[in-house]
């Protein structure tokens, strides 16, 4: 130790650390009682805010004739549930007392443990409180102006009566996106392969595929659908001019999403390290065999998450077909909505879309997570 | 006539000349070791011989046939000239057995059964037959590299190119890989190896070539190259290797 001290004088390390740098991890932790007091105040405040909002809900329900005791029961239960917020806050306070006495007794380790758990409890209080506050804002929004929001978007009788009509129209959306997705899978692969053909001879093909992907990724889907849906019938081209609006929508969405998916394929294939290609080629496999047996099987795993993401986008964009007058769920809902001067049927459509996409987004996240675990584990 | 003749080849990456009139001959059953400082072009030379890189000038001939430039069937060339890389490059989505049988089945059109039977024999030779169904990421570096050698051998190559096949390995795994190379040399396999394992080069090489300045700067039998190199550069290079404790 003594000789080292001499060596450090004037050196770079001494310069960086300063001459009076000492080991600090051994000092007592900073007093965090403030956090636990704050947690207590936050918990109490949020509980009172909850009670006042619940009261407001009760009053609002009374104005629409659902007052009385029975609807009050869940509200009271919610009010009691809000008290749970006190638990982490009180725990945090208790740990602060433990920390204090441990420090007085000179037990540094116990002090650190108690301080850490004090913080943990305090921050969980804040976390749960934040969630409750968001819920309260939402509730206030719904009951504001004598339930105006609820009535506009969630008129239950209208939702129920229009449900079967809207769901039936939703099949149009499903039909459009299922067919379009199948076509996109094939079309995107063709474009991607065209874009990656090796050699000088394929230069024009690469160029044309590049122009296509650039163009259709830049063109808003709604304009594309509009142009194809109204334009092609006007051209009078045989066969093409007499298609259903749904077919034009499928064509337009395939062209738009084909461009995205081609890029997904391409980046997936290019993400396979060139040394894999070198290894395959060095064994005498041809370019196509290398793609087929070595590159694509490895790329597929990486492609699936972004591919699903694009499919989710495509599914949502089927709602755009209303610009060419196809009776999809959104268009149907709008018709009902304007007849009743109420947007509740559109809410149904919104919920339907959310309902079909959520499992897919969850799946995408799962797949990405799985892939990351694999790469972290040292695979390829 | 030598089996492999590399005549006066030139290769550059943009402005940078890797080879500037390099010539080298390899006789059948010879083991030729390429040594030289990092970046002198050992890997590039091997990759050119396998058709993974193109040369700009000069010729590479095998049994008198030109094997560089336009019109060469590189896929056929690669059946005769196998290469093993420093980083193994096994296919991670295939089991060991599939790695070894892929090319025999798809390129040589062997039946799957006979390809697997041959692969199992080769794996047995290197003591890895019990790993045949494992995936590469479950194998140690040394085991992966041995599988990579077997994968190249399964094509029945006339020549084997080995590019620093032990430099990514822990010291205790090096010998298990070198033992295979030693066996192959004893069986008369023609091999070119780029290596930093000077002790090994000294032991197995029929000829050692020192690459420098885009040429074979000096070549000779290992006894002479390692004990009394003629050229100043070679001496300086070997001196540094000795200082690093690798000879
Ligand atoms: N694809 C490439 N593009 C540009 N330069 C390259 C490329 N591949 C190799 N080089 C250059 O060519 C030279 C020779 O590279 P090479 O990999 O053959 O060296 P090496 O002798 O194998 O070195 P090491 O012992 O480090 O493996 C290096 O200077 C390198 O920078
Ligand atoms: Mg190299």
XYZ file of C-alpha atoms and ligand atoms in Angstrom:
659
model
C 0.000 0.000 0.000
C 2.744 2.414 1.042
C 4.849 1.970 -2.090
C 1.838 2.207 -4.339
C 0.948 5.565 -2.852
C 4.241 6.948 -4.077
C 3.701 5.637 -7.606
C 0.302 7.243 -7.939
C 1.605 10.772 -7.357
C 1.353 12.793 -10.545
C 0.021 9.809 -12.555
C -3.040 9.795 -14.752
C -5.069 7.781 -12.239
C -4.288 10.169 -9.399
C -5.225 12.994 -11.732
C -8.603 11.419 -12.456
C -9.469 10.474 -8.913
C -8.058 13.468 -7.038
C -5.601 13.027 -4.201
C -8.191 12.853 -1.396
C -10.353 10.177 -3.051
C -11.446 7.676 -0.402
C -13.580 4.566 -0.431
C -17.152 5.865 0.049
C -19.263 2.732 -0.254
C -18.671 2.156 3.468
C -20.319 5.326 4.761
C -23.853 5.176 6.204
C -26.653 5.609 3.615
C -28.296 8.972 3.275
C -31.402 9.514 5.368
C -34.475 8.703 3.226
C -37.241 9.346 5.737
C -38.435 12.141 3.438
C -39.468 9.549 0.860
C -41.648 7.629 3.278
C -43.352 10.822 4.520
C -44.015 11.854 0.930
C -45.415 8.376 0.245
C -47.823 8.721 3.165
C -49.065 12.099 1.942
C -49.454 10.908 -1.633
C -51.412 7.832 -0.504
C -53.782 9.905 1.633
C -54.313 12.493 -1.081
C -55.113 9.886 -3.732
C -57.515 8.087 -1.409
C -59.478 11.282 -0.800
C -59.485 12.078 -4.503
C -60.854 8.595 -5.186
C -63.647 9.014 -2.668
C -64.637 12.341 -4.127
C -64.686 10.911 -7.665
C -66.736 7.900 -6.552
C -69.164 10.316 -4.999
C -69.392 12.145 -8.308
C -70.062 8.891 -10.153
C -72.834 8.038 -7.716
C -74.477 11.419 -8.270
C -74.157 11.125 -12.054
C -75.702 7.646 -12.019
C -78.622 9.050 -10.016
C -79.359 11.584 -12.774
C -79.836 8.793 -15.325
C -82.029 6.816 -12.962
C -79.519 4.192 -11.847
C -79.256 5.607 -8.369
C -80.112 3.814 -5.141
C -78.306 1.252 -3.038
C -77.469 -1.506 -5.485
C -75.122 0.468 -7.810
C -73.623 2.066 -4.710
C -72.209 -1.256 -3.504
C -69.408 -1.559 -6.110
C -68.608 2.101 -5.589
C -68.206 1.581 -1.854
C -66.040 -1.461 -2.526
C -63.842 0.661 -4.801
C -63.567 3.213 -2.026
C -62.431 0.534 0.408
C -60.018 -0.897 -2.152
C -58.398 2.527 -2.441
C -57.281 2.152 1.170
C -54.854 -0.573 0.041
C -52.641 2.259 -1.136
C -51.898 2.998 2.521
C -50.184 -0.340 2.990
C -46.887 0.282 1.116
C -46.827 3.843 2.446
C -47.104 2.637 6.045
C -44.510 -0.091 5.416
C -42.170 2.545 4.071
C -42.701 4.629 7.216
C -42.020 1.629 9.437
C -38.795 0.833 7.589
C -37.670 4.419 8.094
C -38.080 3.894 11.841
C -36.126 0.613 11.637
C -33.357 2.398 9.750
C -33.216 5.129 12.350
C -32.840 2.782 15.286
C -30.341 0.576 13.418
C -28.196 3.596 12.688
C -28.384 4.664 16.334
C -27.278 1.146 17.300
C -24.345 1.409 14.896
C -25.529 -1.457 12.662
C -24.616 -0.168 9.176
C -25.766 -3.257 7.303
C -29.239 -3.216 8.877
C -29.488 0.516 8.145
C -28.723 -0.041 4.492
C -31.189 -2.901 4.188
C -33.970 -0.902 5.852
C -33.252 2.203 3.766
C -33.336 0.194 0.560
C -36.660 -1.390 1.460
C -38.037 1.994 2.575
C -37.317 3.375 -0.888
C -38.781 0.305 -2.532
C -42.057 0.694 -0.602
C -42.188 4.446 -1.190
C -41.730 4.040 -4.929
C -44.347 1.307 -5.169
C -46.732 3.719 -3.461
C -45.984 6.329 -6.132
C -46.379 3.769 -8.897
C -49.784 2.545 -7.781
C -50.898 6.093 -6.973
C -50.041 7.163 -10.537
C -52.212 4.379 -11.965
C -55.134 5.350 -9.726
C -54.767 9.013 -10.681
C -54.934 8.146 -14.381
C -58.068 6.076 -13.741
C -59.590 8.990 -11.827
C -58.982 11.374 -14.714
C -60.652 8.926 -17.060
C -63.627 8.555 -14.723
C -63.978 12.339 -14.386
C -63.894 12.627 -18.168
C -66.700 10.103 -18.530
C -68.977 11.683 -15.928
C -68.270 15.291 -16.923
C -71.136 17.341 -18.292
C -73.743 14.927 -16.984
C -72.259 11.794 -18.534
C -71.972 13.440 -21.962
C -68.898 11.411 -22.934
C -70.399 8.135 -21.837
C -73.577 8.869 -23.704
C -71.783 9.835 -26.924
C -69.460 6.866 -27.108
C -71.000 4.133 -25.014
C -74.735 4.135 -25.475
C -75.286 0.525 -24.550
C -78.701 -0.078 -26.156
C -77.490 1.269 -29.507
C -74.282 -0.797 -29.293
C -76.318 -3.918 -28.681
C -78.854 -3.284 -31.435
C -76.224 -2.471 -34.067
C -73.790 -5.166 -33.005
C -74.762 -7.891 -35.449
C -74.803 -5.458 -38.380
C -71.346 -4.147 -37.536
C -69.852 -7.574 -36.942
C -71.233 -8.794 -40.234
C -69.624 -5.865 -41.996
C -66.395 -6.621 -40.149
C -66.158 -9.827 -42.176
C -65.442 -7.618 -45.154
C -62.400 -6.258 -43.346
C -61.304 -9.754 -42.435
C -61.805 -10.964 -46.003
C -59.757 -8.054 -47.355
C -56.841 -8.441 -44.986
C -56.602 -12.215 -45.135
C -56.420 -12.239 -48.939
C -54.127 -9.210 -48.993
C -51.781 -10.769 -46.427
C -51.422 -13.948 -48.464
C -50.729 -11.961 -51.614
C -48.329 -9.664 -49.783
C -46.293 -12.616 -48.498
C -45.699 -13.865 -52.026
C -45.414 -10.516 -53.763
C -43.054 -9.102 -51.144
C -40.739 -12.101 -51.506
C -40.670 -11.724 -55.281
C -39.786 -8.044 -54.977
C -37.152 -8.722 -52.322
C -35.466 -11.429 -54.366
C -35.542 -9.214 -57.436
C -33.871 -6.506 -55.385
C -31.086 -8.860 -54.260
C -30.283 -10.718 -57.481
C -26.510 -10.769 -57.856
C -24.497 -9.864 -60.897
C -24.425 -7.160 -63.544
C -27.101 -8.741 -65.696
C -29.704 -8.216 -62.982
C -29.008 -4.518 -62.572
C -32.188 -3.311 -64.357
C -34.321 -5.690 -62.314
C -32.738 -4.487 -59.085
C -33.374 -0.918 -60.173
C -37.028 -1.446 -60.985
C -37.673 -3.206 -57.705
C -35.969 -0.377 -55.865
C -38.118 2.221 -57.639
C -41.230 0.234 -56.751
C -40.432 -0.065 -53.039
C -39.438 3.586 -52.783
C -42.595 4.729 -54.530
C -45.116 2.663 -52.634
C -43.545 3.262 -49.260
C -43.857 6.986 -49.925
C -47.417 6.886 -51.225
C -50.070 7.152 -48.472
C -52.248 4.028 -48.487
C -55.465 6.065 -48.548
C -54.444 7.852 -51.744
C -53.385 4.560 -53.313
C -56.761 2.988 -52.502
C -58.576 6.040 -53.806
C -56.643 6.137 -57.073
C -57.037 2.426 -57.748
C -60.631 2.167 -56.526
C -61.909 5.067 -58.612
C -59.278 5.196 -61.318
C -59.255 1.668 -62.673
C -63.037 1.497 -63.323
C -62.671 4.748 -65.292
C -59.922 3.307 -67.495
C -62.365 0.807 -68.942
C -59.729 -1.904 -69.027
C -61.336 -5.286 -69.634
C -61.802 -7.495 -66.545
C -60.066 -5.001 -64.275
C -62.804 -2.393 -64.621
C -65.586 -4.640 -63.305
C -64.054 -5.776 -60.029
C -65.701 -5.361 -56.636
C -64.507 -2.420 -54.533
C -63.079 -5.014 -52.122
C -60.855 -6.344 -54.891
C -59.514 -2.890 -55.614
C -58.838 -2.495 -51.919
C -56.975 -5.811 -51.853
C -54.962 -4.790 -54.896
C -54.077 -1.404 -53.429
C -53.159 -2.772 -50.007
C -51.072 -5.539 -51.588
C -49.122 -2.987 -53.580
C -48.542 -0.745 -50.570
C -47.718 -3.424 -48.042
C -45.798 -5.503 -50.592
C -43.260 -2.694 -50.607
C -42.926 -2.731 -46.822
C -42.764 -6.492 -46.600
C -40.159 -6.684 -49.370
C -37.961 -4.483 -47.217
C -38.621 -6.696 -44.214
C -37.562 -9.766 -46.170
C -34.509 -7.985 -47.480
C -33.285 -6.721 -44.133
C -33.875 -10.167 -42.636
C -31.819 -11.842 -45.326
C -29.100 -9.234 -45.169
C -28.902 -9.575 -41.394
C -27.430 -13.039 -41.825
C -23.692 -12.603 -41.527
C -21.792 -12.908 -44.813
C -19.566 -15.564 -43.276
C -22.546 -17.921 -43.392
C -22.808 -17.331 -47.116
C -19.064 -17.792 -47.518
C -19.214 -21.085 -45.631
C -22.096 -22.364 -47.767
C -20.547 -21.245 -51.039
C -17.200 -22.739 -50.062
C -18.918 -26.120 -49.817
C -20.020 -25.794 -53.417
C -23.633 -24.752 -52.802
C -24.988 -22.457 -55.512
C -26.371 -18.984 -54.759
C -29.944 -20.258 -54.767
C -29.085 -23.314 -52.652
C -27.294 -21.061 -50.180
C -30.399 -18.894 -49.930
C -32.727 -21.847 -49.644
C -30.873 -23.984 -47.100
C -28.722 -21.558 -45.135
C -29.834 -17.931 -45.321
C -33.635 -17.981 -45.513
C -34.175 -20.542 -42.709
C -32.119 -18.352 -40.409
C -33.726 -15.153 -41.637
C -37.316 -16.352 -41.166
C -37.005 -16.300 -37.382
C -35.906 -12.679 -37.487
C -38.468 -11.716 -40.094
C -41.591 -12.883 -38.284
C -41.888 -10.068 -35.705
C -41.555 -7.160 -38.166
C -43.752 -9.059 -40.606
C -46.521 -9.357 -38.024
C -46.136 -5.662 -37.285
C -46.746 -4.844 -40.924
C -49.732 -7.175 -40.968
C -51.240 -5.358 -38.013
C -50.817 -2.132 -39.950
C -52.483 -3.709 -42.963
C -55.413 -4.946 -40.889
C -56.036 -1.487 -39.511
C -55.735 0.062 -42.953
C -58.647 -2.045 -44.199
C -60.780 0.658 -42.542
C -59.576 3.011 -45.276
C -61.653 1.211 -47.898
C -64.634 3.338 -46.883
C -63.205 6.037 -49.203
C -64.195 3.899 -52.174
C -67.590 3.058 -50.719
C -67.010 -0.519 -49.679
C -69.338 -1.441 -46.808
C -66.799 -2.501 -44.242
C -67.345 -2.336 -40.489
C -66.312 1.288 -40.209
C -68.541 2.434 -43.062
C -71.480 0.425 -41.717
C -70.953 1.872 -38.258
C -70.830 5.387 -39.646
C -74.140 4.851 -41.388
C -75.788 3.664 -38.173
C -74.103 6.435 -36.226
C -75.410 9.197 -38.481
C -78.911 7.740 -38.334
C -78.876 7.906 -34.547
C -76.668 10.969 -34.053
C -74.499 8.865 -31.780
C -71.008 7.441 -32.187
C -71.449 4.267 -30.141
C -71.445 1.873 -33.163
C -68.073 3.321 -34.181
C -66.830 2.502 -30.701
C -67.813 -1.082 -31.446
C -65.629 -1.070 -34.555
C -62.760 0.455 -32.615
C -63.073 -2.296 -30.014
C -63.235 -4.988 -32.697
C -59.999 -3.765 -34.253
C -58.293 -3.579 -30.879
C -59.581 -7.036 -30.043
C -58.051 -8.699 -33.087
C -54.741 -6.836 -32.944
C -53.919 -7.194 -29.248
C -53.166 -10.940 -29.389
C -50.924 -10.256 -32.358
C -49.011 -7.422 -30.719
C -48.524 -9.610 -27.643
C -47.241 -12.396 -29.879
C -44.805 -10.027 -31.586
C -43.396 -8.933 -28.234
C -43.061 -12.560 -27.145
C -41.204 -13.488 -30.306
C -38.867 -10.527 -30.048
C -38.168 -11.356 -26.424
C -37.475 -14.996 -27.300
C -35.103 -13.943 -30.060
C -33.226 -11.578 -27.776
C -32.857 -14.282 -25.167
C -31.434 -16.581 -27.794
C -28.877 -14.060 -29.033
C -27.905 -13.165 -25.490
C -27.385 -16.841 -24.748
C -24.667 -16.704 -27.396
C -26.455 -18.308 -30.317
C -26.300 -16.730 -33.698
C 4.331 -29.995 -62.777
C 3.162 -28.947 -59.361
C -0.409 -29.732 -58.366
C -1.232 -26.112 -57.599
C 0.503 -23.274 -59.343
C -0.144 -19.713 -58.341
C 1.483 -17.528 -60.953
C 2.111 -13.866 -60.553
C -1.286 -12.964 -59.141
C -2.418 -9.420 -58.394
C -5.283 -8.387 -56.198
C -6.268 -5.048 -54.767
C -9.082 -3.708 -52.679
C -9.545 -0.246 -54.187
C -6.208 1.475 -53.904
C -4.767 -1.115 -51.569
C -2.708 -3.829 -53.237
C -2.877 -7.085 -51.294
C -0.964 -9.162 -53.865
C 1.526 -7.730 -56.262
C 2.834 -10.554 -58.422
C 2.628 -13.358 -55.889
C 3.711 -16.832 -57.001
C 3.606 -20.114 -55.140
C 3.648 -23.791 -55.976
C 2.198 -26.657 -53.994
C 3.029 -30.281 -54.757
C 0.585 -33.084 -54.162
C 0.672 -34.374 -50.544
C 2.522 -31.290 -49.418
C 1.561 -29.282 -46.358
C 2.334 -25.642 -47.003
C 2.232 -23.183 -44.128
C 1.623 -19.499 -44.813
C 3.056 -17.204 -42.193
C 3.376 -13.476 -42.034
C 2.256 -10.393 -40.180
C -1.422 -9.676 -39.684
C -2.959 -8.163 -42.804
C -0.345 -9.556 -45.201
C -3.025 -11.463 -47.116
C -2.922 -15.048 -45.851
C -6.698 -15.319 -45.610
C -7.158 -13.498 -48.893
C -4.860 -15.940 -50.675
C -6.806 -18.932 -49.404
C -10.113 -17.292 -50.308
C -8.844 -16.609 -53.836
C -7.858 -20.255 -54.267
C -11.387 -21.309 -53.297
C -13.031 -18.814 -55.641
C -14.523 -16.756 -52.822
C -12.488 -13.782 -54.031
C -11.473 -12.868 -57.549
C -7.981 -11.913 -58.634
C -7.244 -9.129 -61.068
C -4.197 -10.502 -62.805
C -2.153 -13.672 -62.996
C -3.414 -17.236 -62.800
C -4.156 -20.014 -60.382
C -3.800 -23.479 -61.933
C -4.659 -26.884 -60.551
C -3.194 -29.848 -62.421
C -2.446 -27.394 -65.186
C -6.055 -26.226 -65.496
C -6.750 -22.535 -65.078
C -8.946 -22.100 -62.022
C -9.182 -18.319 -61.853
C -10.829 -15.685 -63.995
C -13.993 -15.878 -66.089
C -15.676 -19.104 -67.119
C -14.510 -21.183 -64.188
C -17.147 -23.371 -62.577
C -16.574 -22.173 -59.039
C -19.028 -24.670 -57.601
C -17.028 -27.505 -59.122
C -13.780 -25.916 -57.977
C -15.083 -25.765 -54.438
C -15.871 -29.461 -54.475
C -12.171 -30.109 -55.043
C -10.815 -27.390 -52.800
C -12.269 -27.304 -49.291
C -11.771 -24.453 -46.854
C -12.128 -24.163 -43.081
C -12.417 -20.746 -41.501
C -11.069 -19.266 -38.308
C -14.581 -18.712 -36.961
C -15.901 -22.216 -37.862
C -19.069 -20.767 -39.500
C -21.172 -23.797 -38.759
C -24.836 -23.306 -39.682
C -26.534 -22.554 -36.347
C -29.984 -23.792 -37.412
C -28.737 -27.251 -38.326
C -27.535 -30.112 -36.177
C -23.954 -31.307 -36.475
C -25.047 -34.149 -38.730
C -27.079 -31.831 -40.960
C -24.143 -29.452 -41.184
C -21.938 -32.261 -42.418
C -24.422 -33.853 -44.823
C -25.934 -30.718 -46.391
C -23.407 -30.281 -49.184
C -22.917 -33.985 -50.023
C -26.680 -34.366 -50.389
C -27.461 -31.121 -52.186
C -24.314 -30.666 -54.248
C -23.004 -34.199 -54.833
C -26.527 -35.677 -54.846
C -25.567 -38.490 -52.528
C -28.432 -40.315 -50.889
C -29.187 -39.068 -47.413
C -28.486 -42.489 -45.918
C -25.051 -42.867 -47.435
C -24.162 -39.250 -46.664
C -25.147 -39.768 -43.036
C -23.269 -43.012 -42.823
C -20.133 -41.325 -44.152
C -20.642 -38.353 -41.828
C -20.959 -40.650 -38.812
C -17.739 -42.405 -39.756
C -15.934 -39.082 -40.008
C -17.427 -37.852 -36.729
C -16.340 -41.066 -35.081
C -12.802 -40.477 -36.282
C -12.715 -37.169 -34.390
C -14.540 -38.598 -31.383
C -17.722 -36.584 -31.818
C -20.207 -39.207 -33.001
C -22.207 -38.700 -29.774
C -22.695 -35.024 -30.695
C -24.198 -35.722 -34.110
C -27.688 -34.572 -33.098
C -26.544 -31.519 -31.123
C -26.746 -27.968 -32.417
C -23.502 -26.030 -32.847
C -24.152 -23.606 -29.984
C -24.076 -26.553 -27.572
C -20.511 -27.439 -28.610
C -17.213 -26.048 -27.388
C -15.117 -23.980 -29.777
C -12.730 -26.860 -30.345
C -15.573 -29.268 -31.047
C -17.161 -26.799 -33.461
C -13.899 -26.389 -35.319
C -13.462 -30.154 -35.584
C -16.975 -30.418 -37.009
C -16.115 -27.662 -39.496
C -13.111 -29.690 -40.653
C -15.266 -32.792 -41.008
C -17.847 -30.773 -42.931
C -15.179 -29.789 -45.435
C -13.814 -33.357 -45.584
C -17.251 -34.810 -46.293
C -17.058 -33.282 -49.765
C -13.973 -35.395 -50.447
C -11.736 -32.441 -51.334
C -8.416 -32.896 -53.126
C -6.964 -29.926 -51.300
C -7.827 -28.498 -47.911
C -7.307 -24.836 -47.048
C -7.171 -24.045 -43.352
C -7.333 -20.411 -42.304
C -6.003 -19.903 -38.781
C -8.249 -22.638 -37.561
C -6.944 -22.527 -34.008
C -6.633 -18.813 -33.356
C -10.156 -18.456 -31.936
C -9.617 -21.329 -29.535
C -8.526 -21.572 -25.930
C -5.005 -23.008 -25.651
C -6.187 -26.338 -24.226
C -8.520 -26.852 -27.184
C -5.862 -26.149 -29.799
C -4.234 -29.547 -29.621
C -7.440 -31.494 -30.286
C -7.847 -29.587 -33.546
C -4.193 -29.804 -34.495
C -4.242 -33.566 -33.950
C -6.739 -33.906 -36.770
C -4.587 -31.832 -39.075
C -1.585 -33.934 -38.095
C -3.508 -37.116 -38.975
C -4.589 -35.671 -42.302
C -1.018 -34.704 -43.098
C 0.135 -38.219 -42.261
C -2.481 -39.584 -44.661
C -1.128 -37.419 -47.427
C -3.819 -34.751 -47.693
C -2.600 -31.735 -49.613
C -3.073 -28.728 -47.373
C -2.388 -25.033 -47.220
C -2.629 -23.512 -43.816
C -2.417 -19.947 -42.663
C -1.251 -20.121 -39.095
C 0.305 -18.364 -36.164
C 1.155 -21.695 -34.525
C 4.821 -21.675 -35.440
C 5.618 -24.764 -33.406
C 2.998 -26.708 -35.295
C 4.100 -25.294 -38.640
C 7.615 -26.401 -37.883
C 6.375 -29.897 -37.131
C 3.973 -30.637 -40.008
C 4.988 -28.315 -42.818
C 6.737 -29.547 -45.936
C 7.247 -25.934 -46.881
C 6.865 -22.620 -45.075
C 6.086 -19.427 -46.969
C 6.555 -15.991 -45.500
C 4.135 -13.512 -47.094
C 5.211 -9.913 -47.155
C 4.720 -6.931 -49.442
C 2.187 -8.708 -51.642
C 4.602 -11.526 -52.478
C 6.013 -14.704 -51.054
C 8.972 -12.962 -49.525
C 10.816 -16.143 -48.619
C 10.049 -19.830 -48.708
C 11.805 -22.979 -47.658
C 11.624 -26.118 -45.568
C 10.704 -25.396 -41.946
C 14.101 -26.392 -40.602
C 15.745 -23.713 -42.680
C 12.992 -21.072 -42.376
C 12.837 -21.196 -38.623
C 16.538 -21.657 -37.865
C 18.354 -19.640 -40.495
C 16.039 -17.450 -42.574
C 17.914 -15.663 -45.290
C 15.841 -12.515 -45.494
C 16.047 -9.661 -43.022
C 12.222 -9.275 -42.920
C 11.667 -12.920 -42.159
C 14.194 -12.780 -39.361
C 12.558 -9.690 -37.863
C 9.123 -11.293 -38.057
C 10.278 -14.519 -36.422
C 12.172 -12.528 -33.814
C 8.931 -10.839 -32.801
C 7.149 -14.168 -32.659
C 9.849 -15.551 -30.400
C 9.599 -12.505 -28.149
C 5.860 -13.099 -27.867
C 6.697 -16.613 -26.728
C 4.965 -18.362 -29.605
C 7.825 -20.331 -31.070
N -13.224 -7.055 -48.213
C -12.141 -6.285 -48.043
N -12.155 -4.988 -48.417
C -11.075 -4.212 -48.268
N -9.902 -4.626 -47.753
C -9.807 -5.909 -47.368
C -10.920 -6.809 -47.482
N -10.543 -8.023 -47.025
C -9.252 -7.886 -46.638
N -8.804 -6.630 -46.856
C -7.441 -6.128 -46.596
O -6.563 -7.003 -47.230
C -5.417 -7.237 -46.400
C -5.209 -8.718 -46.229
O -6.225 -9.264 -45.414
P -6.187 -10.759 -44.874
O -7.420 -10.986 -44.140
O -5.896 -11.651 -46.015
O -4.930 -10.721 -43.889
P -4.326 -11.917 -43.044
O -2.947 -12.089 -43.507
O -5.224 -13.072 -43.099
O -4.294 -11.283 -41.606
P -4.588 -12.008 -40.194
O -3.332 -12.705 -39.834
O -4.840 -10.869 -39.279
O -5.759 -12.903 -40.394
C -5.656 -6.520 -45.104
O -4.867 -5.362 -45.076
C -7.102 -6.174 -45.126
O -7.306 -4.925 -44.526
Mg -6.620 -13.982 -41.706
